[in-house]
mmCIF file of C-alpha atoms in Angstrom:
data_model
loop_
_atom_site.group_PDB
_atom_site.id
_atom_site.type_symbol
_atom_site.label_atom_id
_atom_site.label_comp_id
_atom_site.label_asym_id
_atom_site.label_seq_id
_atom_site.Cartn_x
_atom_site.Cartn_y
_atom_site.Cartn_z
ATOM 1 C CA MET A 282 100.519 93.960 60.198
ATOM 2 C CA GLY A 283 104.213 93.910 61.129
ATOM 3 C CA MET A 284 103.540 96.063 64.170
ATOM 4 C CA ARG A 285 100.843 93.673 65.348
ATOM 5 C CA ILE A 286 103.218 90.710 65.182
ATOM 6 C CA LEU A 287 105.894 92.708 67.028
ATOM 7 C CA GLY A 288 103.367 93.721 69.651
ATOM 8 C CA PHE A 289 102.234 90.125 70.057
ATOM 9 C CA ILE A 290 105.844 88.980 70.522
ATOM 10 C CA ALA A 291 106.479 91.713 73.139
ATOM 11 C CA VAL A 292 103.322 90.812 75.057
ATOM 12 C CA PHE A 293 104.020 87.087 74.848
ATOM 13 C CA VAL A 294 107.628 87.415 76.068
ATOM 14 C CA THR A 295 106.593 89.718 78.964
ATOM 15 C CA GLY A 296 103.799 87.320 79.936
ATOM 16 C CA ALA A 297 106.156 84.341 79.824
ATOM 17 C CA LEU A 298 108.736 86.162 81.976
ATOM 18 C CA LEU A 299 106.047 87.154 84.510
ATOM 19 C CA THR A 300 104.761 83.573 84.665
ATOM 20 C CA TYR A 301 108.338 82.387 85.162
ATOM 21 C CA GLY A 302 108.771 84.945 87.977
ATOM 22 C CA VAL A 303 105.664 83.705 89.782
ATOM 23 C CA ALA A 304 107.438 80.394 90.432
ATOM 24 C CA ASP A 305 109.789 82.194 92.851
ATOM 25 C CA PHE A 306 106.927 83.576 94.947
ATOM 26 C CA PRO A 307 106.505 82.231 98.476
ATOM 27 C CA LYS A 308 103.575 79.871 98.958
ATOM 28 C CA TRP A 309 100.187 81.418 99.777
ATOM 29 C CA GLY A 310 99.924 81.970 103.540
ATOM 30 C CA ASP A 311 103.517 80.802 104.157
ATOM 31 C CA PRO A 312 104.349 81.927 107.736
ATOM 32 C CA HIS A 313 108.068 82.162 106.873
ATOM 33 C CA SER A 314 107.710 84.356 103.800
ATOM 34 C CA PRO A 315 109.395 87.792 104.028
ATOM 35 C CA ALA A 316 106.010 89.522 104.109
ATOM 36 C CA ASN A 317 104.863 87.514 107.126
ATOM 37 C CA ALA A 318 108.063 86.888 109.064
ATOM 38 C CA GLY A 319 109.955 90.106 108.372
ATOM 39 C CA GLU A 320 111.089 92.275 111.251
ATOM 40 C CA VAL A 321 108.486 94.979 110.657
ATOM 41 C CA SER A 322 105.463 92.707 110.238
ATOM 42 C CA THR A 323 106.463 90.650 113.269
ATOM 43 C CA TYR A 324 106.468 93.875 115.283
ATOM 44 C CA PHE A 325 103.033 94.856 113.985
ATOM 45 C CA ILE A 326 101.522 91.429 114.673
ATOM 46 C CA GLN A 327 102.946 91.175 118.202
ATOM 47 C CA ASN A 328 102.577 94.733 119.469
ATOM 48 C CA THR A 329 99.553 96.321 117.788
ATOM 49 C CA LYS A 330 97.160 95.194 120.501
ATOM 50 C CA ALA A 331 99.382 96.497 123.305
ATOM 51 C CA ASP A 332 100.308 99.730 121.497
ATOM 52 C CA THR A 333 96.888 100.865 120.325
ATOM 53 C CA HIS A 334 94.107 98.540 121.594
ATOM 54 C CA VAL A 335 92.898 98.213 118.013
ATOM 55 C CA PRO A 336 91.880 94.656 117.057
ATOM 56 C CA ASN A 337 92.090 95.258 113.299
ATOM 57 C CA ILE A 338 95.826 95.352 112.574
ATOM 58 C CA VAL A 339 95.219 96.642 109.041
ATOM 59 C CA THR A 340 93.593 99.820 110.374
ATOM 60 C CA ALA A 341 96.337 100.311 112.956
ATOM 61 C CA VAL A 342 99.072 99.990 110.340
ATOM 62 C CA LEU A 343 97.203 102.208 107.887
ATOM 63 C CA ALA A 344 96.261 105.052 110.204
ATOM 64 C CA ASP A 345 98.926 104.932 112.899
ATOM 65 C CA TYR A 346 102.209 103.188 112.064
ATOM 66 C CA ARG A 347 102.082 104.344 108.454
ATOM 67 C CA GLY A 348 99.975 107.432 108.981
ATOM 68 C CA TYR A 349 102.315 109.554 106.892
ATOM 69 C CA ASP A 350 101.717 107.285 103.897
ATOM 70 C CA THR A 351 97.937 107.434 104.317
ATOM 71 C CA MET A 352 98.011 111.214 104.675
ATOM 72 C CA PHE A 353 99.554 111.567 101.246
ATOM 73 C CA GLU A 354 97.155 108.977 99.809
ATOM 74 C CA THR A 355 94.397 111.348 100.885
ATOM 75 C CA VAL A 356 96.290 114.224 99.295
ATOM 76 C CA VAL A 357 96.615 112.192 96.072
ATOM 77 C CA ILE A 358 92.832 111.758 95.926
ATOM 78 C CA PHE A 359 92.402 115.456 96.671
ATOM 79 C CA ILE A 360 94.791 116.428 93.869
ATOM 80 C CA ALA A 361 93.094 114.024 91.445
ATOM 81 C CA GLY A 362 89.736 115.654 92.139
ATOM 82 C CA VAL A 363 91.150 119.167 91.880
ATOM 83 C CA ALA A 364 92.856 118.269 88.585
ATOM 84 C CA ILE A 365 89.619 116.889 87.106
ATOM 85 C CA MET A 366 87.772 120.015 88.208
ATOM 86 C CA ALA A 367 90.513 122.228 86.750
ATOM 87 C CA ILE A 368 90.514 120.411 83.401
ATOM 88 C CA LEU A 369 86.751 120.076 82.927
ATOM 89 C CA ARG A 370 85.487 123.172 84.650
ATOM 90 C CA VAL A 371 88.162 125.769 83.882
ATOM 91 C CA LEU A 372 90.134 124.710 80.808
ATOM 92 C CA ALA A 373 87.586 122.781 78.740
ATOM 93 C CA THR A 374 85.424 124.504 76.168
ATOM 94 C CA ILE A 375 82.129 122.913 75.222
ATOM 95 C CA PRO A 376 82.050 122.518 71.424
ATOM 96 C CA PRO A 377 79.406 124.652 69.686
ATOM 97 C CA GLY A 378 76.260 122.744 68.833
ATOM 98 C CA HIS A 379 76.766 120.219 71.608
ATOM 99 C CA GLN A 380 73.568 119.453 73.473
ATOM 100 C CA PRO A 381 74.197 118.146 77.000
ATOM 101 C CA VAL A 382 71.839 115.507 78.363
ATOM 102 C CA GLN A 383 69.256 117.882 79.763
ATOM 103 C CA TYR A 384 66.719 117.501 82.483
ATOM 104 C CA ASP A 385 63.385 118.659 81.161
ATOM 105 C CA PRO A 386 60.730 118.967 83.884
ATOM 106 C CA ARG A 387 57.913 118.659 81.321
ATOM 107 C CA LYS A 388 59.133 115.271 80.103
ATOM 108 C CA LYS A 389 59.294 112.874 83.001
ATOM 109 C CA ILE A 390 59.963 109.799 80.889
ATOM 110 C CA ALA A 391 63.565 109.344 81.951
ATOM 111 C CA TYR A 392 62.773 109.616 85.655
ATOM 112 C CA ASP A 393 60.718 106.608 86.614
ATOM 113 C CA PRO A 394 58.830 107.180 89.927
ATOM 114 C CA ILE A 395 59.483 103.583 91.055
ATOM 115 C CA ILE A 396 63.238 104.051 90.720
ATOM 116 C CA SER A 397 63.362 107.474 92.319
ATOM 117 C CA VAL A 398 61.152 106.482 95.282
ATOM 118 C CA THR A 399 63.133 103.277 95.887
ATOM 119 C CA CYS A 400 66.391 105.183 95.837
ATOM 120 C CA ARG A 401 65.016 107.904 98.100
ATOM 121 C CA LEU A 402 64.244 105.155 100.621
ATOM 122 C CA ILE A 403 67.566 103.386 100.268
ATOM 123 C CA VAL A 404 69.894 106.425 100.320
ATOM 124 C CA PRO A 405 69.618 107.016 104.116
ATOM 125 C CA VAL A 406 70.421 103.343 104.724
ATOM 126 C CA ILE A 407 73.498 103.589 102.493
ATOM 127 C CA GLN A 408 74.685 106.712 104.289
ATOM 128 C CA LEU A 409 74.165 105.134 107.697
ATOM 129 C CA PHE A 410 76.123 102.084 106.571
ATOM 130 C CA ALA A 411 78.929 104.340 105.315
ATOM 131 C CA LEU A 412 79.187 106.019 108.715
ATOM 132 C CA TYR A 413 79.184 102.582 110.356
ATOM 133 C CA VAL A 414 82.033 101.460 108.094
ATOM 134 C CA VAL A 415 84.096 104.483 109.135
ATOM 135 C CA ALA A 416 83.315 104.292 112.845
ATOM 136 C CA HIS A 417 83.745 100.521 113.015
ATOM 137 C CA GLY A 418 86.989 100.435 111.028
ATOM 138 C CA HIS A 419 88.932 99.535 114.184
ATOM 139 C CA HIS A 420 87.089 96.249 114.615
ATOM 140 C CA SER A 421 86.058 95.131 111.152
ATOM 141 C CA PRO A 422 87.163 95.708 107.565
ATOM 142 C CA GLY A 423 86.588 99.266 106.487
ATOM 143 C CA GLY A 424 87.780 102.718 107.256
ATOM 144 C CA GLY A 425 87.889 106.202 105.850
ATOM 145 C CA PHE A 426 88.451 105.320 102.200
ATOM 146 C CA GLN A 427 85.719 102.704 101.906
ATOM 147 C CA GLY A 428 83.212 104.656 103.998
ATOM 148 C CA GLY A 429 83.949 107.830 102.059
ATOM 149 C CA VAL A 430 83.437 106.107 98.726
ATOM 150 C CA ILE A 431 80.120 104.626 99.905
ATOM 151 C CA LEU A 432 78.961 108.008 101.212
ATOM 152 C CA GLY A 433 79.972 109.696 97.961
ATOM 153 C CA ALA A 434 78.183 106.953 96.015
ATOM 154 C CA SER A 435 74.946 107.722 97.864
ATOM 155 C CA PHE A 436 75.047 111.288 96.537
ATOM 156 C CA ILE A 437 75.868 109.956 93.073
ATOM 157 C CA LEU A 438 72.799 107.707 93.379
ATOM 158 C CA ILE A 439 70.647 110.780 94.074
ATOM 159 C CA ALA A 440 72.114 112.448 90.989
ATOM 160 C CA ILE A 441 71.471 109.409 88.782
ATOM 161 C CA THR A 442 67.948 108.639 89.925
ATOM 162 C CA SER A 443 66.524 112.157 90.124
ATOM 163 C CA ASN A 444 68.856 114.675 88.480
ATOM 164 C CA LEU A 445 72.153 116.429 88.970
ATOM 165 C CA ARG A 446 70.447 119.650 89.987
ATOM 166 C CA SER A 447 68.723 118.193 93.039
ATOM 167 C CA ALA A 448 71.945 116.422 94.068
ATOM 168 C CA LEU A 449 73.844 119.708 93.780
ATOM 169 C CA ARG A 450 71.183 121.389 95.890
ATOM 170 C CA ARG A 451 72.129 119.024 98.724
ATOM 171 C CA PHE A 452 75.862 119.055 98.039
ATOM 172 C CA SER A 453 76.771 122.240 96.184
ATOM 173 C CA GLU A 454 80.095 122.946 94.511
ATOM 174 C CA LYS A 455 81.139 125.399 97.211
ATOM 175 C CA ARG A 456 80.314 122.803 99.849
ATOM 176 C CA PHE A 457 82.188 119.871 98.311
ATOM 177 C CA ILE A 458 85.333 121.901 97.697
ATOM 178 C CA PHE A 459 85.179 123.131 101.302
ATOM 179 C CA ILE A 460 84.667 119.608 102.677
ATOM 180 C CA ALA A 461 87.486 118.173 100.552
ATOM 181 C CA CYS A 462 89.887 120.786 101.923
ATOM 182 C CA ALA A 463 88.584 120.319 105.474
ATOM 183 C CA GLY A 464 89.258 116.552 105.362
ATOM 184 C CA ALA A 465 92.874 116.970 104.292
ATOM 185 C CA LEU A 466 93.328 119.717 106.902
ATOM 186 C CA ILE A 467 91.876 117.539 109.695
ATOM 187 C CA TYR A 468 94.410 114.821 108.899
ATOM 188 C CA SER A 469 97.400 117.153 108.775
ATOM 189 C CA GLY A 470 96.018 119.037 111.785
ATOM 190 C CA PHE A 471 96.382 115.887 113.885
ATOM 191 C CA GLY A 472 100.022 115.732 112.794
ATOM 192 C CA LEU A 473 100.663 119.382 113.548
ATOM 193 C CA THR A 474 99.084 119.103 116.997
ATOM 194 C CA THR A 475 101.499 116.323 117.932
ATOM 195 C CA LEU A 476 104.351 118.544 116.721
ATOM 196 C CA LEU A 477 103.161 121.283 119.092
ATOM 197 C CA PHE A 478 103.609 118.888 122.016
ATOM 198 C CA GLY A 479 107.164 118.180 120.947
ATOM 199 C CA ARG A 480 106.644 114.711 119.477
ATOM 200 C CA ASN A 481 107.098 113.380 115.964
ATOM 201 C CA PHE A 482 104.608 114.178 113.216
ATOM 202 C CA LEU A 483 101.485 111.965 113.613
ATOM 203 C CA ASP A 484 102.716 110.370 116.869
ATOM 204 C CA TYR A 485 99.244 110.378 118.395
ATOM 205 C CA GLY A 486 100.037 109.111 121.885
ATOM 206 C CA VAL A 487 100.775 112.589 123.185
ATOM 207 C CA LEU A 488 97.246 113.734 122.355
ATOM 208 C CA SER A 489 96.061 112.097 125.590
ATOM 209 C CA LYS A 490 96.963 115.432 127.196
ATOM 210 C CA ILE A 491 94.114 117.204 125.428
ATOM 211 C CA MET A 492 91.622 114.316 125.385
ATOM 212 C CA PHE A 493 89.495 113.601 128.433
ATOM 213 C CA ASP A 494 90.200 110.511 130.505
ATOM 214 C CA THR A 495 92.544 108.703 128.111
ATOM 215 C CA ASP A 496 95.963 107.191 128.409
ATOM 216 C CA GLU A 497 98.521 107.164 125.596
ATOM 217 C CA VAL A 498 97.198 103.877 124.202
ATOM 218 C CA MET A 499 93.567 104.949 123.907
ATOM 219 C CA ALA A 500 94.627 108.350 122.564
ATOM 220 C CA ARG A 501 96.180 106.547 119.613
ATOM 221 C CA SER A 502 92.969 104.608 119.039
ATOM 222 C CA HIS A 503 90.792 107.725 119.191
ATOM 223 C CA SER A 504 93.138 109.737 116.974
ATOM 224 C CA MET A 505 92.916 106.987 114.355
ATOM 225 C CA LEU A 506 89.152 107.523 114.284
ATOM 226 C CA GLY A 507 89.662 111.272 113.883
ATOM 227 C CA VAL A 508 92.094 110.753 111.050
ATOM 228 C CA GLU A 509 89.724 108.311 109.340
ATOM 229 C CA ILE A 510 86.961 110.920 109.534
ATOM 230 C CA GLY A 511 89.269 113.377 107.758
ATOM 231 C CA VAL A 512 89.937 110.799 105.031
ATOM 232 C CA MET A 513 86.194 110.130 104.728
ATOM 233 C CA LEU A 514 85.357 113.833 104.240
ATOM 234 C CA THR A 515 87.917 114.269 101.477
ATOM 235 C CA VAL A 516 87.001 111.046 99.671
ATOM 236 C CA THR A 517 83.239 111.714 99.864
ATOM 237 C CA ALA A 518 83.559 115.222 98.461
ATOM 238 C CA ILE A 519 86.027 114.283 95.733
ATOM 239 C CA MET A 520 84.006 111.262 94.547
ATOM 240 C CA PHE A 521 80.893 113.367 94.117
ATOM 241 C CA ALA A 522 82.893 116.222 92.547
ATOM 242 C CA ILE A 523 84.405 113.875 89.955
ATOM 243 C CA TYR A 524 80.992 112.444 89.077
ATOM 244 C CA ALA A 525 79.301 115.840 88.843
ATOM 245 C CA ASN A 526 82.022 117.207 86.577
ATOM 246 C CA LEU A 527 82.318 114.106 84.383
ATOM 247 C CA SER A 528 78.599 113.661 83.793
ATOM 248 C CA SER A 529 77.963 117.299 82.853
ATOM 249 C CA ARG A 530 81.255 118.056 81.044
ATOM 250 C CA GLY A 531 82.188 120.460 83.808
ATOM 251 C CA ALA A 532 79.113 122.633 83.287
ATOM 252 C CA LEU A 533 77.400 121.343 86.464
ATOM 253 C CA ARG A 534 74.112 121.792 84.596
ATOM 254 C CA GLY A 535 72.033 119.148 82.897
ATOM 255 C CA GLY A 536 74.057 116.007 83.252
ATOM 256 C CA LEU A 537 72.725 112.528 83.698
ATOM 257 C CA MET B 113 91.536 78.870 99.998
ATOM 258 C CA ILE B 114 89.623 76.425 97.811
ATOM 259 C CA TRP B 115 91.566 75.867 94.609
ATOM 260 C CA GLN B 116 88.540 74.749 92.537
ATOM 261 C CA PHE B 117 86.811 78.023 93.372
ATOM 262 C CA ASP B 118 90.027 79.878 92.530
ATOM 263 C CA ILE B 119 90.274 78.274 89.106
ATOM 264 C CA ILE B 120 86.669 79.221 88.270
ATOM 265 C CA ILE B 121 87.230 82.844 89.308
ATOM 266 C CA LEU B 122 90.514 83.100 87.399
ATOM 267 C CA ILE B 123 88.955 81.668 84.212
ATOM 268 C CA PHE B 124 86.096 84.174 84.430
ATOM 269 C CA LEU B 125 88.636 86.951 85.093
ATOM 270 C CA VAL B 126 90.428 86.228 81.835
ATOM 271 C CA ILE B 127 87.123 85.965 79.959
ATOM 272 C CA THR B 128 85.798 89.290 81.283
ATOM 273 C CA ALA B 129 89.150 91.029 80.674
ATOM 274 C CA VAL B 130 89.210 89.892 77.033
ATOM 275 C CA ILE B 131 85.541 90.778 76.477
ATOM 276 C CA SER B 132 85.876 94.269 77.960
ATOM 277 C CA LEU B 133 88.816 94.923 75.632
ATOM 278 C CA ARG B 134 87.219 93.460 72.512
ATOM 279 C CA VAL B 135 83.610 94.630 72.726
ATOM 280 C CA ARG B 136 82.734 97.618 70.504
ATOM 281 C CA ASP B 137 79.978 99.061 72.670
ATOM 282 C CA LEU B 138 81.740 101.201 75.290
ATOM 283 C CA LEU B 139 78.780 101.025 77.703
ATOM 284 C CA SER B 140 78.891 97.237 77.866
ATOM 285 C CA ALA B 141 82.685 97.390 78.054
ATOM 286 C CA SER B 142 82.443 99.461 81.227
ATOM 287 C CA MET B 143 79.763 97.182 82.685
ATOM 288 C CA ILE B 144 81.949 94.125 82.044
ATOM 289 C CA PHE B 145 84.859 95.982 83.589
ATOM 290 C CA GLY B 146 82.705 96.283 86.729
ATOM 291 C CA VAL B 147 82.149 92.522 86.617
ATOM 292 C CA TYR B 148 85.923 92.079 86.369
ATOM 293 C CA SER B 149 86.351 94.210 89.505
ATOM 294 C CA PHE B 150 83.810 92.119 91.395
ATOM 295 C CA LEU B 151 85.660 88.921 90.439
ATOM 296 C CA ILE B 152 88.955 90.417 91.672
ATOM 297 C CA CYS B 153 87.115 91.407 94.860
ATOM 298 C CA LEU B 154 85.921 87.799 95.313
ATOM 299 C CA LEU B 155 89.489 86.624 94.851
ATOM 300 C CA TRP B 156 90.798 89.022 97.536
ATOM 301 C CA ALA B 157 88.047 88.039 99.946
ATOM 302 C CA GLU B 158 88.696 84.376 99.384
ATOM 303 C CA MET B 159 92.425 84.843 100.063
ATOM 304 C CA GLY B 160 91.604 86.523 103.400
ATOM 305 C CA ALA B 161 92.460 90.117 102.442
ATOM 306 C CA VAL B 162 89.063 91.448 103.497
ATOM 307 C CA ASP B 163 90.044 95.119 103.705
ATOM 308 C CA VAL B 164 91.384 95.068 100.156
ATOM 309 C CA ALA B 165 88.283 93.217 98.972
ATOM 310 C CA PHE B 166 86.064 95.871 100.529
ATOM 311 C CA THR B 167 88.013 98.662 98.853
ATOM 312 C CA GLU B 168 87.864 96.864 95.517
ATOM 313 C CA ALA B 169 84.092 96.386 95.818
ATOM 314 C CA ALA B 170 83.491 100.033 96.742
ATOM 315 C CA VAL B 171 86.008 101.753 94.475
ATOM 316 C CA GLY B 172 86.662 99.354 91.601
ATOM 317 C CA ALA B 173 83.254 97.846 91.036
ATOM 318 C CA GLY B 174 81.074 100.631 92.385
ATOM 319 C CA VAL B 175 82.318 104.115 91.766
ATOM 320 C CA SER B 176 84.744 103.712 88.867
ATOM 321 C CA ALA B 177 82.137 101.834 86.809
ATOM 322 C CA VAL B 178 79.771 104.773 87.399
ATOM 323 C CA PHE B 179 82.498 107.246 86.388
ATOM 324 C CA LEU B 180 83.148 105.300 83.173
ATOM 325 C CA ILE B 181 79.434 105.182 82.332
ATOM 326 C CA ALA B 182 79.037 108.910 83.042
ATOM 327 C CA THR B 183 81.925 109.566 80.647
ATOM 328 C CA VAL B 184 80.538 107.240 77.957
ATOM 329 C CA PHE B 185 77.270 109.212 77.944
ATOM 330 C CA ASN B 186 79.227 112.350 77.040
ATOM 331 C CA THR B 187 81.162 110.741 74.176
ATOM 332 C CA ASN B 188 80.320 108.312 71.411
ATOM 333 C CA ARG B 189 78.952 105.021 72.564
ATOM 334 C CA ARG B 190 80.661 103.074 69.775
ATOM 335 C CA SER B 191 84.389 102.446 69.882
ATOM 336 C CA SER B 192 86.150 103.468 66.671
ATOM 337 C CA ASP B 193 88.935 100.866 66.802
#
C-alpha cells in the first residue's frame, strides 16, 4: 500500500511539473516560435522549392536535407526486425505440450469464405494505394515509411484472412530477409555513389551525371524517390517478418 | 484548429488511455489502444501535421494493433494484475 501512495505522489508531481512546463510553450502556429522562425527552418521554407523542385517540404527535409537521419531510421527498423527474428526464431524454445494455433484444412470453420473473398479483392487495391503513397510522397503526405507499412499490412491481411502458410508462399522467409537487406543497401548505395563522384555522403545533386536528361535540381528530386523506394522495401519486409514471427512463435508454421 | 473539437478528442484520449490500462482482457486492451492511436492521429491531422497523422494511422493504429493482437493469441488472454 505504501508503494502505491509513493507511486501516486511521483506520478502526480511529474504530471504537475509537465503541466507547468506547457505554459512556457510557444502558441500553436506562432510564426515567431523557434521551430518556425529558426535559421534552419527559415532556410528550408524559403529554398526547398528552388533546391529540389519538391512541393512537399516534409519529404524534402526527410529524404534530402536530413537524409543521414532517415537512413539510420531505416537501419533501426531493420535491426528491430532482425532482433525479433533472432529472439523468436533462433533463441526461443517452444515449451513442451504447447499447441500452436493450427490451420486444419479439414475444418474450415475459422476461415469464412465471405471474409477471404472480400480480402482477396481488396488486397490488390491496398497494394496499389501503397505504391501510390510512395511514388506521390513528393506532392502529398506519405513516403517510404507509410507506403511500406501499408504494403506490409496487405501481406499481413492475407495471412490473417486465409492462413500464414499461403502468405509465406507469396512472401517466403528467404525473400523477406533478402528484400529487407536490399532496401537498406539501396539507401546507402545512393550515399556511396555520391561519394564516388567526390561529393558529400547523400548529396544527390551530383547524380545528374549518371541520370538521363536531368539537372542537379531534378537529380535531387529523383534520388529522393529512389531512397524512398529503399525505405519502402525494408519496412514492407520487416513488418511482415515481425507479424509472421510473432503470430507463430517463430515457428513460421500454423499461426493465426 | 477548432478548440471544441480539440477538447472532445483530448477527453476521449484520456478515457481510452485509462481503459486500455485498466481492462483485464488483453485483446480488448489492444483494440482500445488502437482507438487511442486513431484519436492521436485525428489530433495531428487537425493541427495540420498531415505526414505525422498518416504515419500514426498506418503504424500506430494499423500495424502495431495487429502485432499486439497476434501476440495476445500466443499468450494468456487474461491479464494477471
